[in-house]
XYZ file of C-alpha atoms in Angstrom:
464
model
C -52.098 70.978 40.561
C -52.123 68.890 43.829
C -55.516 70.294 44.737
C -56.946 69.477 41.310
C -55.794 65.841 41.438
C -57.332 65.537 44.939
C -60.826 66.328 43.526
C -63.383 63.411 43.862
C -64.083 61.402 40.787
C -67.742 62.634 40.639
C -66.475 66.146 40.090
C -64.442 64.952 36.996
C -67.584 63.044 35.563
C -69.774 64.416 32.608
C -73.394 64.729 33.664
C -74.515 63.424 30.423
C -72.241 60.263 29.856
C -71.377 59.807 33.481
C -67.697 59.177 32.371
C -64.567 61.099 33.003
C -64.642 64.337 30.937
C -63.217 64.108 27.447
C -62.598 67.377 25.682
C -64.763 69.260 28.230
C -66.352 72.574 27.056
C -67.695 75.210 29.350
C -71.096 76.973 29.090
C -71.834 80.483 30.284
C -73.759 78.993 33.015
C -70.524 77.428 34.369
C -71.564 73.825 33.758
C -69.084 71.683 31.819
C -69.765 68.754 29.508
C -68.021 66.531 27.085
C -67.916 68.293 23.786
C -69.438 65.271 21.961
C -71.972 64.693 24.636
C -73.188 68.289 24.457
C -73.531 68.338 20.706
C -75.428 65.066 20.716
C -77.713 66.440 23.457
C -78.396 69.579 21.375
C -79.118 67.581 18.281
C -81.526 65.483 20.107
C -83.289 68.250 21.934
C -83.006 70.686 18.911
C -82.385 73.428 21.452
C -79.116 74.884 22.722
C -79.880 74.612 26.463
C -77.799 73.421 29.337
C -78.517 69.773 30.051
C -78.378 70.564 33.902
C -79.839 74.061 34.354
C -81.758 74.166 31.042
C -80.409 77.845 30.324
C -80.226 78.639 26.745
C -76.794 79.076 25.429
C -75.915 81.794 23.020
C -72.702 80.075 21.812
C -72.668 77.564 18.992
C -69.195 76.347 19.697
C -68.486 76.626 23.323
C -64.815 77.020 24.433
C -62.755 74.174 25.778
C -62.294 73.929 29.552
C -58.603 73.398 29.413
C -57.980 73.327 33.209
C -60.631 70.706 33.610
C -59.224 68.671 30.544
C -55.760 68.730 32.133
C -57.161 67.637 35.502
C -59.043 64.664 33.838
C -56.017 63.604 31.853
C -53.875 63.725 35.056
C -56.548 61.627 36.849
C -56.807 59.080 34.249
C -53.040 58.745 34.033
C -52.459 58.335 37.702
C -55.362 55.824 37.819
C -53.726 53.905 35.243
C -50.408 53.939 36.849
C -51.976 52.727 40.021
C -53.726 49.889 38.296
C -50.513 48.936 36.471
C -48.934 48.290 39.859
C -51.472 45.584 40.606
C -52.730 42.584 38.697
C -54.978 44.426 36.207
C -54.161 46.998 33.453
C -56.821 49.510 32.910
C -57.750 51.640 29.838
C -56.072 54.912 29.714
C -59.128 56.580 28.380
C -61.891 55.073 30.450
C -60.319 53.496 33.385
C -61.875 50.155 32.696
C -60.293 46.723 32.513
C -58.829 45.712 29.198
C -60.918 42.578 28.375
C -60.708 42.625 24.618
C -58.110 42.781 21.827
C -58.854 44.646 18.666
C -57.671 42.549 15.624
C -57.700 45.657 13.261
C -55.801 48.051 15.573
C -53.666 45.321 17.243
C -54.142 46.718 20.817
C -56.091 45.937 24.047
C -59.308 47.812 24.566
C -62.035 47.990 27.263
C -65.640 47.448 26.747
C -66.397 51.133 26.379
C -63.762 51.327 23.753
C -65.522 48.407 21.683
C -68.624 50.446 21.712
C -66.892 53.681 20.528
C -66.986 55.016 16.919
C -63.215 54.403 16.750
C -63.669 50.745 16.817
C -66.920 50.590 14.845
C -67.033 47.412 12.731
C -63.802 46.013 14.182
C -63.435 42.366 15.299
C -62.419 41.597 18.749
C -61.079 38.556 20.771
C -60.922 37.975 24.501
C -57.592 39.053 25.965
C -56.495 35.381 26.808
C -57.353 33.974 23.319
C -55.626 36.766 21.477
C -52.558 36.294 23.724
C -52.653 32.535 22.980
C -52.864 33.029 19.284
C -50.004 35.746 19.403
C -47.854 33.391 21.537
C -48.284 30.434 19.048
C -47.188 32.873 16.283
C -44.291 34.199 18.163
C -43.245 30.687 19.211
C -43.044 29.590 15.592
C -40.632 32.507 15.029
C -38.815 31.993 18.347
C -37.840 28.314 17.737
C -35.654 29.043 14.597
C -34.068 31.964 16.498
C -33.276 29.649 19.374
C -31.764 27.048 17.049
C -29.739 29.869 15.318
C -28.482 31.114 18.725
C -27.611 27.557 19.559
C -25.537 27.365 16.379
C -23.839 30.608 17.000
C -22.885 29.422 20.564
C -21.432 26.408 19.126
C -19.459 28.140 16.423
C -18.289 30.759 19.041
C -17.180 27.989 21.329
C -15.232 26.498 18.363
C -13.752 30.023 17.602
C -12.701 30.459 21.164
C -10.995 27.082 21.123
C -9.494 27.881 17.728
C -8.062 31.202 19.165
C -6.519 29.287 22.065
C -4.995 26.677 19.760
C -3.577 29.414 17.550
C -1.755 30.652 20.469
C -0.400 27.219 21.150
C 0.532 26.564 17.528
C 2.399 29.954 17.305
C 4.265 29.309 20.548
C 5.299 25.753 19.465
C 6.187 26.904 16.008
C 8.392 29.700 17.353
C 10.006 27.358 19.729
C 10.850 24.899 16.838
C 11.974 27.672 14.486
C 14.456 28.839 17.155
C 15.668 25.322 17.738
C 16.314 24.671 14.077
C 18.060 28.077 13.587
C 20.154 27.405 16.646
C 21.365 24.199 14.935
C 22.178 26.103 11.733
C 23.859 28.903 13.819
C 25.932 26.090 15.695
C 26.848 24.451 12.310
C 27.992 27.923 11.010
C 29.852 28.607 14.161
C 31.556 25.217 14.064
C 32.398 25.695 10.386
C 33.748 29.150 10.929
C 35.918 27.914 13.886
C 37.204 24.920 11.698
C 38.258 27.127 8.955
C 39.844 29.756 10.940
C 41.612 26.980 12.767
C 42.926 25.633 9.352
C 44.056 29.144 8.383
C 45.916 29.507 11.648
C 47.581 26.030 11.194
C 48.727 27.098 7.566
C 49.891 30.556 8.957
C 51.922 28.689 11.800
C 53.308 26.119 9.335
C 54.521 28.632 6.622
C 55.776 30.969 9.348
C 57.964 28.237 10.613
C 59.370 27.398 7.264
C 60.097 31.097 6.633
C 61.791 31.421 10.156
C 63.943 28.176 9.257
C 64.788 29.543 5.831
C 65.706 32.887 7.300
C 67.971 31.377 9.880
C 69.670 29.278 7.174
C 70.235 32.448 5.101
C 71.602 34.238 8.024
C 74.144 31.518 8.444
C 75.186 31.518 4.875
C 75.328 35.316 4.989
C 77.735 35.174 8.076
C 80.050 32.604 6.386
C 80.079 34.679 3.278
C 80.888 37.878 5.190
C 83.776 36.199 6.944
C 85.153 35.007 3.652
C 84.975 38.428 2.107
C 86.737 39.942 5.169
C 89.555 37.453 4.871
C 90.108 38.208 1.271
C 89.974 41.902 1.737
C 92.815 41.452 4.255
C 94.943 39.583 1.859
C 94.314 42.124 -0.801
C 96.155 44.821 1.115
C 99.219 42.590 2.206
C 102.551 42.935 0.438
C 102.837 41.559 -2.844
C 105.084 38.639 -2.065
C 102.974 37.697 0.805
C 99.874 37.885 -1.287
C 101.251 35.863 -4.116
C 102.248 33.135 -1.630
C 98.542 32.716 -0.415
C 96.184 33.900 -2.955
C 96.034 30.539 -4.678
C 94.846 28.830 -1.771
C 92.172 31.475 -0.947
C 90.462 31.398 -4.379
C 89.326 27.769 -4.290
C 88.248 27.808 -0.746
C 86.125 30.998 -1.215
C 84.316 29.892 -4.345
C 83.679 26.209 -3.898
C 80.746 26.640 -1.513
C 79.396 29.701 -3.156
C 75.811 29.205 -4.254
C 73.063 31.530 -5.518
C 70.310 32.274 -2.725
C 67.064 30.459 -3.608
C 63.592 31.951 -3.180
C 60.987 29.903 -1.247
C 58.032 28.826 -3.547
C 54.597 28.461 -2.072
C 55.485 30.386 0.939
C 52.339 32.521 1.034
C 48.871 31.755 2.503
C 46.729 29.825 0.061
C 43.995 32.532 0.241
C 41.976 31.141 -2.712
C 41.674 27.776 -0.694
C 40.241 29.571 2.357
C 38.087 32.207 0.623
C 37.309 30.833 -2.846
C 33.472 30.205 -3.171
C 33.489 30.194 0.663
C 29.617 30.587 1.050
C 29.043 28.010 -1.629
C 31.428 25.557 -0.064
C 29.748 26.030 3.371
C 26.311 25.584 1.729
C 27.500 22.461 -0.130
C 28.676 20.934 3.196
C 25.435 21.870 4.935
C 23.605 19.194 2.867
C 25.087 16.724 5.391
C 22.898 18.225 8.160
C 19.776 19.087 6.267
C 17.190 16.942 4.659
C 14.264 17.438 2.293
C 10.973 15.682 2.759
C 8.943 15.633 -0.510
C 5.618 15.651 1.307
C 4.993 17.572 4.605
C 2.051 16.579 6.667
C -0.705 19.216 7.486
C -1.491 19.057 11.256
C -4.721 21.166 10.628
C -6.165 18.233 8.822
C -5.106 15.506 11.425
C -7.895 13.571 13.182
C -7.586 14.301 16.875
C -6.323 10.822 17.633
C -3.143 11.525 15.529
C 0.151 12.930 16.908
C 2.353 14.407 14.290
C 6.157 14.679 14.777
C 7.891 18.005 15.124
C 9.331 17.906 11.547
C 5.855 17.001 10.123
C 7.124 13.943 8.429
C 5.540 11.153 10.570
C 2.506 10.384 12.837
C 0.979 7.821 15.255
C -2.298 7.125 16.936
C -2.890 8.122 20.601
C -5.476 7.524 23.266
C -7.333 9.501 24.474
C -7.946 11.911 21.713
C -6.471 15.418 21.836
C -8.627 18.539 22.244
C -8.271 20.197 18.955
C -10.449 22.751 17.033
C -13.188 21.397 14.883
C -12.043 23.420 11.866
C -13.509 22.432 8.425
C -10.130 21.081 7.195
C -9.794 18.481 9.970
C -11.040 14.833 9.844
C -13.458 13.927 12.528
C -14.529 10.258 11.481
C -11.292 8.486 10.562
C -7.671 8.595 11.694
C -6.471 10.264 8.550
C -4.104 13.130 7.764
C -3.304 14.784 4.531
C -0.153 16.428 2.878
C 0.187 20.151 3.180
C 0.849 20.734 -0.505
C -1.546 19.501 -3.254
C -0.622 18.823 -6.989
C -2.301 19.461 -10.146
C 0.342 18.961 -12.709
C 3.620 17.256 -13.390
C 5.134 14.206 -11.785
C 5.799 13.686 -8.136
C 6.854 10.781 -6.003
C 7.379 10.023 -2.140
C 8.519 7.102 -0.127
C 6.423 5.993 2.933
C 7.671 3.639 5.702
C 4.664 1.707 6.635
C 6.152 -0.608 9.200
C 5.177 -4.286 9.752
C 1.647 -3.865 11.157
C -1.574 -4.020 9.006
C -4.479 -1.601 8.920
C -3.158 1.207 6.861
C -3.515 2.790 3.496
C -1.653 5.367 1.477
C -2.571 7.250 -1.564
C -4.261 10.600 -2.727
C -7.645 12.249 -2.518
C -9.181 15.362 -4.037
C -8.887 18.665 -2.411
C -12.505 19.227 -2.454
C -13.377 15.941 -0.703
C -14.970 16.908 2.641
C -13.360 15.718 5.802
C -16.393 15.226 8.215
C -18.416 12.176 8.982
C -21.197 11.619 6.459
C -19.596 13.930 3.865
C -16.179 12.339 3.336
C -16.358 10.211 0.174
C -14.066 7.080 0.036
C -14.914 7.055 -3.652
C -12.541 9.929 -4.057
C -9.554 8.268 -2.387
C -7.172 6.300 -4.501
C -4.834 4.266 -2.445
C -3.292 0.876 -1.687
C -3.489 -0.604 1.900
C -3.128 -3.494 4.128
C -5.795 -4.760 6.440
C -8.546 -2.264 5.523
C -11.674 -2.732 3.504
C -14.131 -0.254 1.865
C -15.910 0.435 -1.312
C -13.876 2.618 -3.466
C -10.608 2.821 -5.576
C -8.544 0.595 -3.081
C -5.909 -1.988 -3.919
C -5.279 -4.451 -1.080
C -1.740 -5.870 -0.779
C -1.249 -9.534 -0.811
C 2.011 -9.371 1.384
C 3.470 -7.157 3.887
C 6.053 -4.532 2.897
C 8.161 -2.164 4.677
C 8.400 0.831 2.401
C 5.857 2.059 -0.105
C 6.735 4.397 -3.049
C 3.886 6.545 -4.349
C 4.464 7.871 -7.893
C 1.828 10.441 -9.159
C 2.098 11.524 -12.728
C -0.626 13.961 -13.366
C 0.231 14.659 -16.905
C -0.171 10.937 -17.780
C -3.120 10.347 -15.418
C -1.514 7.702 -13.481
C -1.033 6.773 -9.875
C 1.580 4.009 -9.290
C 2.734 2.259 -6.281
C 5.869 0.133 -5.850
C 8.280 -1.502 -3.344
C 11.493 0.429 -3.784
C 13.364 -2.020 -1.551
C 12.453 -4.960 -3.640
C 12.094 -2.895 -6.827
C 8.793 -4.409 -7.628
C 5.572 -2.879 -9.036
C 2.454 -3.054 -6.845
C -0.433 -1.448 -8.681
C -1.474 1.482 -10.852
C -4.383 3.523 -10.915
C -5.405 5.209 -14.304
C -7.507 8.385 -13.774
C -7.582 11.861 -15.220
C -7.622 14.187 -12.211
C -9.533 17.477 -12.920
C -8.700 19.073 -9.670
C -5.902 19.530 -7.232
C -5.142 16.210 -5.361
C -3.470 15.863 -1.801
C -1.526 13.008 -0.454
C -3.568 10.825 1.854
C -2.451 8.722 4.881
C -4.290 6.472 7.306
C -2.887 4.168 9.992
C -4.623 2.624 12.851
C -1.716 0.733 14.452
C 1.850 1.413 13.448
C 3.408 4.832 12.812
C 3.825 6.034 9.228
C 6.844 8.161 8.290
C 7.585 9.901 4.901
C 11.195 9.209 4.210
C 13.585 12.227 3.457
C 15.459 12.657 0.229
C 19.155 13.301 -0.095
C 19.661 16.978 -1.198
C 22.235 17.452 -3.983
C 24.249 20.671 -4.842
C 24.738 20.933 -8.673
C 26.418 23.552 -10.724
C 25.146 24.486 -14.238
C 27.681 25.983 -16.766
C 26.242 27.386 -19.972
C 28.141 26.862 -23.108
C 29.399 30.081 -24.899
C 28.015 30.577 -28.311
């Protein structure tokens, strides 16, 4: 194969077309020609003679010269590979430069290819013009893809930040859960110790009473035993002596004789220590627990807001925190929402607003977007101090310390009052058709949702 590839290019050229053999056929005179070239030559000459030696051929369909065809294909392949290593790419069929682009077949071609039957009637453009047109078309497709990739990178960056924040949230929440349960465990431990201590004190007290009673009865029994012994001695004395002393023995032996008394209430008051034990502990637990009717949702808080560990208060901070830009979070205003929404019944909560202005408290619809440009103040019903915007807002004429929010969805009313002065401030009348969430905004002073005192009640059902 190496010797065939080392043949000069002239030996691989058809004597008719002077191009590299294509499907070469072999005549009996040992000359080879391209199959198409030979057939064309015979049609023009109207004689089946060799184009080189003019010897007549007895074959209508000469056989293919497979060896020569393989050598030619290898030669063209190597030539194309050598050309591709440089600045030019050559045609794999003809070894010519690819100067044109066939618009029908969508492929580069050489000048020889252009003149061939395969590309007859096709339209062509110079390579540089065709490449420019294709690049413009591809660029129109590329730009949206680049923008989409940019969006994906941004979302991925947010997802990565969110994943890190999830770890932080889980760690902090786990820490707070352990701290809260540690307080409950300590309360139960202290309560257990106190109740056991009360039981031990009662045991010691009643054991002492029983000990004193036992000692007293032992003394009575000893005196009584001595009296019995003395009387028994008199009973065996001589009659005359017995009669002289028995009248003195009877009164002395019976005057102090009392019936022994049983001790009442001597046992441990088990019912006091064990009766409804769990309920009594739970009832006492209300002194260390509190219930906040509205809990803040930190996932909605603007990055400039710091929320307390018990999720009942917040304040502004500078600089802003690095938090995920999740869809639920405000990014335009220093706002935060309650974690639980309402769509029926009556609810109320008290908010300590402090003495500084620039705050507002109320409700907003759950579907109200939280981002700049999409958050609608028209869908926020609230009262405030030192704020101004177009929407259902009522500005207070004087400062208050505590604001009570009363949401009655069944009546379609949202009322605000001052619970300390027992004065009504304002009422919105609106029929809410979707779930609403408590809304809070404060630019200066901290806002706190006040807890309610839990009550432990017992229901008794009357028998029929």
